[in-house]
Amino acid sequence: MEESAAEEEQAAYIADKCNALGDLCAFVRNAAAMDQKNQDLIDGSGITADICKTILNTAELELIHLEAMNCVAIAAQALSNAITGNRALQGKLLRQQLEHGSPENSRTVYWQLLDSIHQKTNTAGLVLLLNSINDSPELVDLLCTVPSGQKIARKLGSLFGGMQDDESEEKNIVYAILGKIIENGCFSKLVQSDLSYNMYGLFESLAVYCKVNSDNPEKVDFVLNERLVGSISNIFEQIHGILSGLWQASGSETPNAGRNVDMDSAISAHRCLSALITILEIATSRHNQQLADLAIDCKLAHRIVELLGLLHVNLPRIQKLDSQASASTKEQHQKQDAEESQTSSIERLFMFKCDLIQIIGNLSFKNIAMQDLMRKIDGLSLVLDNMRIDDNHPFIKEYAIVALKWLLENNKSSHDYVRSMEAGKPTLDPSIAAPGLKITVDDQNKISIGKSDK
């Protein structure tokens, strides 16, 4: 009984203290709003530092005390008002916090606020961060360069990817911050180290930025520098590995082997790939020759072809049965479709063949070097093999026709290559073939691409 009474007394004391601190912070919040004189007085008297300590210490009590949640949120609002519109105090606060933080030590007010379980606290933290870097490219660069700042910025990507309501205030604030990072050319710094397809939230924000600026190619081209193109190439390779493991497991003779695949990893890989494809479709639609050259230098073109090849040999092609098809043939197809439907829940996530073919065509537009590379690494062969109807990928034949036009334009060697395949004499060099693929030509001179026997 005595212990229970003591605990209740302690809880009441903490609640009263949090309420009192909240009242003080509310007073500061109101006094500092767009009043530079008061802002300077608040900082000069040490109140700004005290508010930071209040946030760091009180945030630890959020899980236990509702009063602590309210106190932290009000303190964050006060801190935000204390620096808004005051460039000197913006820089001072951000530099002080990032200097004391590290990837291992999250003790910065920004991280504590963004990592809170309280939505009101998250929103206050987002507003504080936005006000801290507003109208200051130098501070944006600092945020994305210092390790503790990079951790905060990556947290924004996680928040963006986890928010379902695109119209919510919080997601709009997150995008406003990430938009400043992108416009200042700092995005590639966030994905340079610890690169992973799990960063899909960051790439989804970049995809939104590219969509918004699709009529402003200079902005999109500015973002896709050599460092970022190299990072995208590496993520394509990661996703290829995830899918290879998935289909190897599902094709194993070991019972239930496919069930060991991490579904969360597959979904993360899908979301990241979807965002990357959106970015590349928009970026390549203007046929930027510099981007095409970067795609060659950074091996992105290779990774795109390898992924297309993997999808090509593992995703079933569904062709419509003609009206003369026998009942037994229809029944056989229906049975096969029923069997596939039980194992294709993950496969249906990766219906990106049309998109990859479009990107290959865009990259090859009036670029002889890319056209030659696509011929050598089976990109041309893959496009040729997709010039058929496939109900799994509507309009894939049309996508392939357009891509083939750009792959062959003013390229005699590629024209000769296609003629040789039509004549039943494939000229594939096995030493440079995409991994796991083989090309065959049947008696009717139709090209087919399938899994290698090796």
CSV table of C-alpha atoms in Angstrom, one decimal:
chain,number,residue,atom,x,y,z
A,1,MET,CA,0.0,0.0,0.0
A,2,GLU,CA,2.8,2.4,0.9
A,3,GLU,CA,4.6,1.6,-2.4
A,4,SER,CA,1.4,2.3,-4.4
A,5,ALA,CA,0.8,5.6,-2.5
A,6,ALA,CA,4.4,6.6,-3.2
A,7,GLU,CA,4.0,5.8,-6.9
A,8,GLU,CA,0.8,7.8,-7.2
A,9,GLU,CA,2.4,10.7,-5.4
A,10,GLN,CA,5.4,10.5,-7.8
A,11,ALA,CA,3.1,10.4,-10.8
A,12,ALA,CA,1.2,13.4,-9.6
A,13,TYR,CA,4.4,15.3,-9.0
A,14,ILE,CA,5.6,14.5,-12.6
A,15,ALA,CA,2.2,15.5,-14.0
A,16,ASP,CA,2.2,18.8,-12.1
A,17,LYS,CA,5.8,19.5,-13.2
A,18,CYS,CA,5.0,18.8,-16.9
A,19,ASN,CA,1.9,21.0,-16.8
A,20,ALA,CA,4.0,23.8,-15.2
A,21,LEU,CA,6.7,23.5,-17.9
A,22,GLY,CA,4.1,23.4,-20.6
A,23,ASP,CA,2.6,26.6,-19.3
A,24,LEU,CA,6.0,28.3,-19.4
A,25,CYS,CA,6.7,27.1,-22.9
A,26,ALA,CA,3.3,28.3,-24.0
A,27,PHE,CA,4.1,31.7,-22.7
A,28,VAL,CA,7.4,31.7,-24.6
A,29,ARG,CA,5.7,30.4,-27.7
A,30,ASN,CA,3.3,33.3,-27.7
A,31,ALA,CA,5.9,35.9,-26.9
A,32,ALA,CA,8.4,34.7,-29.6
A,33,ALA,CA,6.0,34.5,-32.5
A,34,MET,CA,7.5,36.6,-35.3
A,35,ASP,CA,9.1,39.0,-32.8
A,36,GLN,CA,12.8,39.2,-33.4
A,37,LYS,CA,13.5,41.3,-30.4
A,38,ASN,CA,11.8,38.8,-28.1
A,39,GLN,CA,13.6,36.0,-29.9
A,40,ASP,CA,17.0,37.5,-29.2
A,41,LEU,CA,16.1,38.1,-25.6
A,42,ILE,CA,14.8,34.5,-25.2
A,43,ASP,CA,18.0,33.1,-26.7
A,44,GLY,CA,20.3,35.5,-24.8
A,45,SER,CA,18.8,34.6,-21.5
A,46,GLY,CA,19.4,30.9,-22.0
A,47,ILE,CA,15.7,30.1,-22.4
A,48,THR,CA,16.2,28.5,-25.8
A,49,ALA,CA,18.7,26.1,-24.3
A,50,ASP,CA,16.4,25.3,-21.4
A,51,ILE,CA,13.6,24.5,-23.8
A,52,CYS,CA,15.9,22.1,-25.6
A,53,LYS,CA,16.7,20.4,-22.3
A,54,THR,CA,13.0,20.2,-21.5
A,55,ILE,CA,12.3,18.4,-24.8
A,56,LEU,CA,15.1,15.9,-24.3
A,57,ASN,CA,14.3,15.1,-20.7
A,58,THR,CA,10.5,15.1,-20.9
A,59,ALA,CA,10.3,13.0,-24.1
A,60,GLU,CA,11.5,10.0,-22.1
A,61,LEU,CA,8.3,10.2,-20.1
A,62,GLU,CA,5.9,10.3,-23.0
A,63,LEU,CA,5.0,6.6,-22.8
A,64,ILE,CA,4.0,6.9,-19.2
A,65,HIS,CA,2.5,10.4,-18.8
A,66,LEU,CA,0.1,12.1,-21.1
A,67,GLU,CA,1.1,15.4,-19.5
A,68,ALA,CA,4.7,14.8,-20.8
A,69,MET,CA,3.4,14.4,-24.3
A,70,ASN,CA,1.6,17.7,-24.2
A,71,CYS,CA,4.6,19.4,-22.6
A,72,VAL,CA,7.0,18.2,-25.3
A,73,ALA,CA,4.6,19.3,-28.1
A,74,ILE,CA,4.2,22.8,-26.6
A,75,ALA,CA,8.0,23.1,-26.0
A,76,ALA,CA,8.6,22.2,-29.7
A,77,GLN,CA,6.2,24.9,-30.8
A,78,ALA,CA,7.9,27.4,-28.5
A,79,LEU,CA,11.3,26.5,-29.9
A,80,SER,CA,10.0,26.8,-33.5
A,81,ASN,CA,8.6,30.2,-32.8
A,82,ALA,CA,11.8,31.3,-31.1
A,83,ILE,CA,13.8,30.8,-34.3
A,84,THR,CA,11.3,31.4,-37.1
A,85,GLY,CA,12.4,34.3,-39.3
A,86,ASN,CA,15.6,34.7,-37.4
A,87,ARG,CA,18.4,33.4,-39.6
A,88,ALA,CA,21.1,33.7,-37.0
A,89,LEU,CA,19.1,31.7,-34.4
A,90,GLN,CA,18.1,29.1,-37.1
A,91,GLY,CA,21.7,28.4,-37.8
A,92,LYS,CA,22.8,28.5,-34.2
A,93,LEU,CA,20.2,25.9,-33.1
A,94,LEU,CA,20.7,23.5,-36.0
A,95,ARG,CA,24.5,23.6,-35.7
A,96,GLN,CA,24.5,23.1,-31.9
A,97,GLN,CA,22.1,20.2,-32.1
A,98,LEU,CA,23.9,18.4,-35.0
A,99,GLU,CA,27.4,18.9,-33.4
A,100,HIS,CA,26.2,17.1,-30.3
A,101,GLY,CA,24.4,14.3,-32.1
A,102,SER,CA,25.8,11.3,-33.9
A,103,PRO,CA,24.4,8.2,-35.7
A,104,GLU,CA,24.8,6.3,-32.5
A,105,ASN,CA,23.5,9.1,-30.2
A,106,SER,CA,20.1,10.4,-31.1
A,107,ARG,CA,20.0,13.0,-28.4
A,108,THR,CA,19.0,15.9,-30.6
A,109,VAL,CA,15.7,17.7,-30.2
A,110,TYR,CA,14.9,17.1,-33.9
A,111,TRP,CA,15.3,13.3,-33.6
A,112,GLN,CA,13.4,13.1,-30.3
A,113,LEU,CA,10.5,15.0,-31.7
A,114,LEU,CA,10.3,13.0,-35.0
A,115,ASP,CA,10.7,9.7,-33.2
A,116,SER,CA,7.9,10.4,-30.8
A,117,ILE,CA,4.8,8.2,-30.7
A,118,HIS,CA,2.7,11.4,-30.4
A,119,GLN,CA,1.4,12.8,-33.7
A,120,LYS,CA,1.2,16.3,-32.3
A,121,THR,CA,4.8,16.1,-31.2
A,122,ASN,CA,5.8,14.8,-34.7
A,123,THR,CA,4.1,17.7,-36.3
A,124,ALA,CA,5.7,20.2,-34.0
A,125,GLY,CA,9.1,18.6,-34.8
A,126,LEU,CA,8.5,18.8,-38.5
A,127,VAL,CA,7.6,22.4,-38.3
A,128,LEU,CA,10.7,23.1,-36.2
A,129,LEU,CA,13.0,21.4,-38.7
A,130,LEU,CA,11.3,23.2,-41.7
A,131,ASN,CA,11.8,26.5,-40.0
A,132,SER,CA,15.4,25.6,-39.1
A,133,ILE,CA,16.5,25.2,-42.7
A,134,ASN,CA,14.1,27.6,-44.4
A,135,ASP,CA,15.7,29.9,-47.0
A,136,SER,CA,19.2,28.6,-46.1
A,137,PRO,CA,20.9,26.2,-48.6
A,138,GLU,CA,23.9,26.2,-46.3
A,139,LEU,CA,21.8,24.7,-43.5
A,140,VAL,CA,20.2,22.2,-45.8
A,141,ASP,CA,23.6,21.0,-46.9
A,142,LEU,CA,24.7,20.8,-43.2
A,143,LEU,CA,21.7,18.6,-42.4
A,144,CYS,CA,22.5,16.2,-45.2
A,145,THR,CA,26.3,16.1,-44.6
A,146,VAL,CA,26.7,15.7,-40.8
A,147,PRO,CA,26.0,12.0,-39.8
A,148,SER,CA,23.5,13.0,-37.1
A,149,GLY,CA,21.7,15.2,-39.7
A,150,GLN,CA,21.6,12.4,-42.3
A,151,LYS,CA,19.9,10.2,-39.8
A,152,ILE,CA,17.2,12.8,-39.2
A,153,ALA,CA,16.8,13.3,-43.0
A,154,ARG,CA,16.5,9.6,-43.5
A,155,LYS,CA,13.9,9.5,-40.8
A,156,LEU,CA,11.9,11.9,-42.9
A,157,GLY,CA,12.0,9.3,-45.7
A,158,SER,CA,10.6,6.6,-43.4
A,159,LEU,CA,7.8,9.0,-42.3
A,160,PHE,CA,7.0,9.9,-45.9
A,161,GLY,CA,6.8,6.2,-46.9
A,162,GLY,CA,4.7,5.3,-43.9
A,163,MET,CA,2.0,8.0,-44.3
A,164,GLN,CA,-1.0,6.7,-46.2
A,165,ASP,CA,-2.9,10.0,-46.5
A,166,ASP,CA,-1.3,12.1,-49.2
A,167,GLU,CA,-3.3,15.1,-48.3
A,168,SER,CA,-2.4,15.1,-44.6
A,169,GLU,CA,-0.7,18.1,-43.1
A,170,GLU,CA,2.2,16.0,-41.8
A,171,LYS,CA,3.0,14.5,-45.1
A,172,ASN,CA,2.9,17.9,-46.9
A,173,ILE,CA,5.4,19.2,-44.3
A,174,VAL,CA,7.6,16.2,-44.7
A,175,TYR,CA,7.6,16.7,-48.5
A,176,ALA,CA,8.3,20.4,-48.1
A,177,ILE,CA,11.5,19.5,-46.2
A,178,LEU,CA,12.5,16.8,-48.6
A,179,GLY,CA,11.8,19.1,-51.5
A,180,LYS,CA,14.3,21.6,-50.2
A,181,ILE,CA,16.8,18.8,-49.8
A,182,ILE,CA,16.2,17.7,-53.4
A,183,GLU,CA,16.3,21.2,-54.9
A,184,ASN,CA,19.6,21.9,-53.1
A,185,GLY,CA,21.2,18.8,-54.8
A,186,CYS,CA,21.7,17.0,-51.5
A,187,PHE,CA,19.5,14.0,-52.0
A,188,SER,CA,22.3,11.8,-53.2
A,189,LYS,CA,24.1,12.4,-49.9
A,190,LEU,CA,21.3,10.7,-48.0
A,191,VAL,CA,21.5,7.4,-50.0
A,192,GLN,CA,25.3,7.3,-50.5
A,193,SER,CA,26.0,5.2,-47.4
A,194,ASP,CA,24.0,2.3,-46.0
A,195,LEU,CA,22.2,2.2,-49.4
A,196,SER,CA,19.1,-0.1,-49.4
A,197,TYR,CA,15.8,-0.7,-51.1
A,198,ASN,CA,14.3,-0.1,-47.6
A,199,MET,CA,14.9,3.6,-48.3
A,200,TYR,CA,11.8,3.4,-50.5
A,201,GLY,CA,10.2,6.4,-48.7
A,202,LEU,CA,13.0,8.7,-49.8
A,203,PHE,CA,12.8,7.5,-53.4
A,204,GLU,CA,9.0,7.9,-53.3
A,205,SER,CA,9.4,11.5,-52.3
A,206,LEU,CA,11.9,12.0,-55.2
A,207,ALA,CA,9.3,10.3,-57.6
A,208,VAL,CA,6.7,12.9,-56.4
A,209,TYR,CA,9.2,15.7,-57.0
A,210,CYS,CA,9.9,14.4,-60.6
A,211,LYS,CA,6.2,14.2,-61.3
A,212,VAL,CA,5.5,17.7,-60.0
A,213,ASN,CA,8.4,19.0,-62.1
A,214,SER,CA,7.9,16.8,-65.2
A,215,ASP,CA,7.5,20.0,-67.3
A,216,ASN,CA,10.7,21.4,-65.9
A,217,PRO,CA,13.4,19.0,-67.1
A,218,GLU,CA,16.2,21.2,-65.8
A,219,LYS,CA,15.1,20.5,-62.2
A,220,VAL,CA,14.9,16.7,-62.9
A,221,ASP,CA,18.2,16.6,-64.7
A,222,PHE,CA,19.9,18.5,-61.8
A,223,VAL,CA,18.9,15.9,-59.3
A,224,LEU,CA,20.1,12.9,-61.3
A,225,ASN,CA,23.8,13.4,-60.8
A,226,GLU,CA,26.5,10.7,-61.2
A,227,ARG,CA,26.4,9.8,-57.5
A,228,LEU,CA,22.6,9.2,-57.5
A,229,VAL,CA,22.6,7.3,-60.8
A,230,GLY,CA,25.3,5.0,-59.3
A,231,SER,CA,23.1,4.5,-56.2
A,232,ILE,CA,20.1,3.7,-58.3
A,233,SER,CA,22.2,1.1,-60.2
A,234,ASN,CA,23.2,-0.5,-56.9
A,235,ILE,CA,19.6,-0.7,-55.7
A,236,PHE,CA,18.5,-2.3,-59.0
A,237,GLU,CA,21.2,-5.0,-58.3
A,238,GLN,CA,19.8,-5.5,-54.7
A,239,ILE,CA,16.3,-5.9,-56.0
A,240,HIS,CA,17.5,-8.4,-58.6
A,241,GLY,CA,19.0,-10.4,-55.8
A,242,ILE,CA,15.8,-10.3,-53.8
A,243,LEU,CA,13.7,-11.5,-56.7
A,244,SER,CA,16.3,-14.2,-57.8
A,245,GLY,CA,16.2,-15.6,-54.2
A,246,LEU,CA,12.4,-15.5,-54.3
A,247,TRP,CA,12.0,-17.4,-57.5
A,248,GLN,CA,14.7,-19.9,-56.7
A,249,ALA,CA,12.9,-20.6,-53.4
A,250,SER,CA,9.5,-20.9,-55.1
A,251,GLY,CA,11.0,-23.3,-57.7
A,252,SER,CA,12.8,-25.4,-55.2
A,253,GLU,CA,11.9,-29.1,-54.8
A,254,THR,CA,12.1,-28.6,-51.0
A,255,PRO,CA,8.5,-28.5,-49.6
A,256,ASN,CA,7.3,-24.9,-48.6
A,257,ALA,CA,10.7,-23.4,-49.7
A,258,GLY,CA,8.9,-20.4,-51.2
A,259,ARG,CA,7.3,-19.6,-47.9
A,260,ASN,CA,10.6,-18.8,-46.3
A,261,VAL,CA,10.9,-15.7,-48.4
A,262,ASP,CA,10.5,-12.5,-46.4
A,263,MET,CA,7.3,-10.9,-47.7
A,264,ASP,CA,8.2,-7.6,-46.1
A,265,SER,CA,11.4,-7.5,-48.1
A,266,ALA,CA,9.5,-8.2,-51.3
A,267,ILE,CA,7.0,-5.4,-50.6
A,268,SER,CA,9.8,-3.0,-49.8
A,269,ALA,CA,11.7,-4.0,-53.0
A,270,HIS,CA,8.5,-3.5,-54.9
A,271,ARG,CA,7.8,0.0,-53.5
A,272,CYS,CA,11.4,1.1,-54.1
A,273,LEU,CA,11.4,-0.3,-57.7
A,274,SER,CA,8.1,1.4,-58.4
A,275,ALA,CA,9.5,4.7,-57.3
A,276,LEU,CA,12.8,4.3,-59.2
A,277,ILE,CA,10.9,3.4,-62.4
A,278,THR,CA,8.8,6.5,-62.1
A,279,ILE,CA,11.9,8.6,-61.7
A,280,LEU,CA,13.6,7.0,-64.7
A,281,GLU,CA,10.6,7.1,-66.9
A,282,ILE,CA,10.3,10.9,-66.3
A,283,ALA,CA,14.0,11.6,-66.5
A,284,THR,CA,14.6,9.6,-69.7
A,285,SER,CA,11.5,10.9,-71.5
A,286,ARG,CA,13.4,14.0,-72.5
A,287,HIS,CA,16.1,11.8,-74.0
A,288,ASN,CA,18.9,13.5,-72.1
A,289,GLN,CA,22.1,12.2,-73.6
A,290,GLN,CA,24.1,13.0,-70.5
A,291,LEU,CA,21.9,10.8,-68.4
A,292,ALA,CA,22.2,8.0,-71.0
A,293,ASP,CA,26.0,8.3,-70.8
A,294,LEU,CA,25.8,8.1,-67.0
A,295,ALA,CA,23.6,5.0,-67.3
A,296,ILE,CA,26.4,3.4,-69.2
A,297,ASP,CA,29.2,4.5,-67.0
A,298,CYS,CA,27.4,3.6,-63.7
A,299,LYS,CA,26.2,0.2,-65.1
A,300,LEU,CA,22.6,1.2,-64.7
A,301,ALA,CA,21.8,0.1,-68.2
A,302,HIS,CA,23.2,-3.3,-67.4
A,303,ARG,CA,21.1,-3.6,-64.2
A,304,ILE,CA,17.9,-2.6,-66.1
A,305,VAL,CA,18.5,-5.3,-68.7
A,306,GLU,CA,19.3,-7.9,-66.1
A,307,LEU,CA,16.1,-7.1,-64.2
A,308,LEU,CA,14.1,-7.2,-67.3
A,309,GLY,CA,15.6,-10.5,-68.2
A,310,LEU,CA,14.8,-11.9,-64.8
A,311,LEU,CA,11.2,-10.7,-65.0
A,312,HIS,CA,11.0,-12.0,-68.5
A,313,VAL,CA,11.8,-15.6,-67.7
A,314,ASN,CA,9.9,-15.8,-64.4
A,315,LEU,CA,6.7,-14.0,-65.1
A,316,PRO,CA,4.3,-16.1,-67.1
A,317,ARG,CA,3.2,-14.7,-70.5
A,318,ILE,CA,-0.6,-15.1,-71.0
A,319,GLN,CA,-1.8,-15.2,-74.5
A,320,LYS,CA,-5.5,-15.3,-75.4
A,321,LEU,CA,-6.8,-18.6,-76.7
A,322,ASP,CA,-8.4,-18.3,-80.1
A,323,SER,CA,-12.0,-19.3,-80.6
A,324,GLN,CA,-10.9,-22.6,-82.2
A,325,ALA,CA,-9.0,-23.8,-79.2
A,326,SER,CA,-10.1,-27.2,-78.0
A,327,ALA,CA,-12.0,-27.7,-74.8
A,328,SER,CA,-9.2,-29.7,-73.4
A,329,THR,CA,-6.7,-27.0,-74.1
A,330,LYS,CA,-8.9,-24.4,-72.4
A,331,GLU,CA,-9.4,-26.7,-69.4
A,332,GLN,CA,-5.6,-27.2,-69.2
A,333,HIS,CA,-5.0,-23.4,-69.2
A,334,GLN,CA,-7.7,-22.9,-66.6
A,335,LYS,CA,-6.1,-25.5,-64.4
A,336,GLN,CA,-2.7,-23.9,-64.9
A,337,ASP,CA,-4.0,-20.4,-64.1
A,338,ALA,CA,-5.6,-21.8,-60.9
A,339,GLU,CA,-2.3,-23.3,-59.8
A,340,GLU,CA,-0.4,-20.1,-60.6
A,341,SER,CA,-2.8,-17.9,-58.7
A,342,GLN,CA,-1.9,-19.7,-55.5
A,343,THR,CA,1.8,-18.8,-55.9
A,344,SER,CA,1.9,-15.5,-57.7
A,345,SER,CA,0.9,-13.0,-55.0
A,346,ILE,CA,4.4,-11.6,-55.0
A,347,GLU,CA,4.9,-12.0,-58.7
A,348,ARG,CA,2.0,-9.7,-59.4
A,349,LEU,CA,3.8,-7.0,-57.5
A,350,PHE,CA,6.5,-6.9,-60.2
A,351,MET,CA,4.7,-6.4,-63.5
A,352,PHE,CA,7.2,-3.7,-64.6
A,353,LYS,CA,8.2,-5.2,-68.0
A,354,CYS,CA,6.5,-2.5,-70.1
A,355,ASP,CA,8.1,0.3,-68.0
A,356,LEU,CA,11.6,-1.2,-68.3
A,357,ILE,CA,11.2,-1.6,-72.0
A,358,GLN,CA,10.1,2.1,-72.3
A,359,ILE,CA,13.2,3.2,-70.3
A,360,ILE,CA,15.5,1.1,-72.5
A,361,GLY,CA,14.0,2.8,-75.6
A,362,ASN,CA,14.3,6.3,-74.1
A,363,LEU,CA,17.9,5.7,-73.2
A,364,SER,CA,18.7,4.5,-76.7
A,365,PHE,CA,17.2,7.5,-78.5
A,366,LYS,CA,19.8,8.8,-80.9
A,367,ASN,CA,22.5,7.3,-78.8
A,368,ILE,CA,24.7,4.9,-80.8
A,369,ALA,CA,26.8,3.9,-77.7
A,370,MET,CA,23.6,2.9,-75.8
A,371,GLN,CA,22.2,1.1,-78.9
A,372,ASP,CA,25.4,-0.9,-79.2
A,373,LEU,CA,25.5,-1.7,-75.5
A,374,MET,CA,21.9,-2.9,-75.6
A,375,ARG,CA,22.7,-5.2,-78.5
A,376,LYS,CA,25.6,-6.7,-76.7
A,377,ILE,CA,24.0,-7.3,-73.3
A,378,ASP,CA,20.7,-8.7,-74.7
A,379,GLY,CA,18.6,-5.6,-74.3
A,380,LEU,CA,17.7,-5.6,-78.0
A,381,SER,CA,16.9,-9.4,-77.9
A,382,LEU,CA,14.7,-8.9,-74.9
A,383,VAL,CA,12.8,-6.1,-76.6
A,384,LEU,CA,12.4,-8.3,-79.7
A,385,ASP,CA,11.0,-11.2,-77.7
A,386,ASN,CA,8.4,-9.0,-76.2
A,387,MET,CA,6.8,-8.0,-79.5
A,388,ARG,CA,3.9,-10.4,-78.8
A,389,ILE,CA,0.6,-10.1,-77.1
A,390,ASP,CA,0.7,-10.7,-73.3
A,391,ASP,CA,-2.4,-10.3,-71.2
A,392,ASN,CA,-0.3,-10.0,-68.1
A,393,HIS,CA,1.3,-6.9,-69.6
A,394,PRO,CA,-1.2,-5.0,-71.7
A,395,PHE,CA,0.3,-3.0,-74.6
A,396,ILE,CA,3.7,-4.6,-74.1
A,397,LYS,CA,3.9,-5.2,-77.9
A,398,GLU,CA,3.3,-1.5,-78.6
A,399,TYR,CA,6.0,-0.5,-76.0
A,400,ALA,CA,8.4,-2.9,-77.6
A,401,ILE,CA,7.8,-1.5,-81.1
A,402,VAL,CA,8.5,2.0,-80.0
A,403,ALA,CA,11.6,0.9,-78.1
A,404,LEU,CA,12.8,-1.1,-81.1
A,405,LYS,CA,12.6,2.0,-83.3
A,406,TRP,CA,15.0,3.9,-81.0
A,407,LEU,CA,17.3,0.8,-80.6
A,408,LEU,CA,17.7,0.4,-84.4
A,409,GLU,CA,17.7,4.1,-85.6
A,410,ASN,CA,20.8,4.8,-87.7
A,411,ASN,CA,22.6,1.7,-86.3
A,412,LYS,CA,23.6,-0.7,-89.1
A,413,SER,CA,25.1,-3.2,-86.7
A,414,SER,CA,21.9,-3.6,-84.8
A,415,HIS,CA,19.9,-3.8,-88.1
A,416,ASP,CA,22.3,-6.6,-89.2
A,417,TYR,CA,21.8,-8.3,-85.8
A,418,VAL,CA,18.0,-8.4,-86.2
A,419,ARG,CA,18.3,-9.7,-89.8
A,420,SER,CA,20.6,-12.5,-88.7
A,421,MET,CA,18.1,-13.5,-86.0
A,422,GLU,CA,15.3,-13.5,-88.5
A,423,ALA,CA,17.4,-15.7,-90.7
A,424,GLY,CA,17.8,-18.2,-87.8
A,425,LYS,CA,21.4,-17.3,-87.1
A,426,PRO,CA,21.6,-15.6,-83.7
A,427,THR,CA,24.8,-13.7,-83.2
A,428,LEU,CA,24.7,-13.6,-79.4
A,429,ASP,CA,28.1,-13.5,-77.7
A,430,PRO,CA,27.8,-15.8,-74.6
A,431,SER,CA,30.5,-13.9,-72.8
A,432,ILE,CA,28.4,-10.8,-72.6
A,433,ALA,CA,24.9,-12.3,-72.3
A,434,ALA,CA,22.7,-11.2,-69.5
A,435,PRO,CA,23.0,-13.7,-66.6
A,436,GLY,CA,20.7,-16.7,-66.8
A,437,LEU,CA,19.4,-16.1,-70.3
A,438,LYS,CA,19.7,-18.0,-73.6
A,439,ILE,CA,18.4,-17.0,-77.1
A,440,THR,CA,16.9,-19.6,-79.5
A,441,VAL,CA,15.3,-19.3,-82.9
A,442,ASP,CA,12.6,-21.9,-83.8
A,443,ASP,CA,11.8,-23.4,-87.2
A,444,GLN,CA,9.6,-20.4,-88.1
A,445,ASN,CA,12.5,-18.1,-87.3
A,446,LYS,CA,10.8,-16.7,-84.1
A,447,ILE,CA,13.1,-15.5,-81.4
A,448,SER,CA,12.6,-16.8,-77.9
A,449,ILE,CA,14.4,-16.0,-74.7
A,450,GLY,CA,14.4,-18.4,-71.7
A,451,LYS,CA,16.4,-19.6,-68.8
A,452,SER,CA,19.9,-20.8,-69.4
A,453,ASP,CA,20.6,-24.5,-68.9
A,454,LYS,CA,23.8,-23.6,-67.0
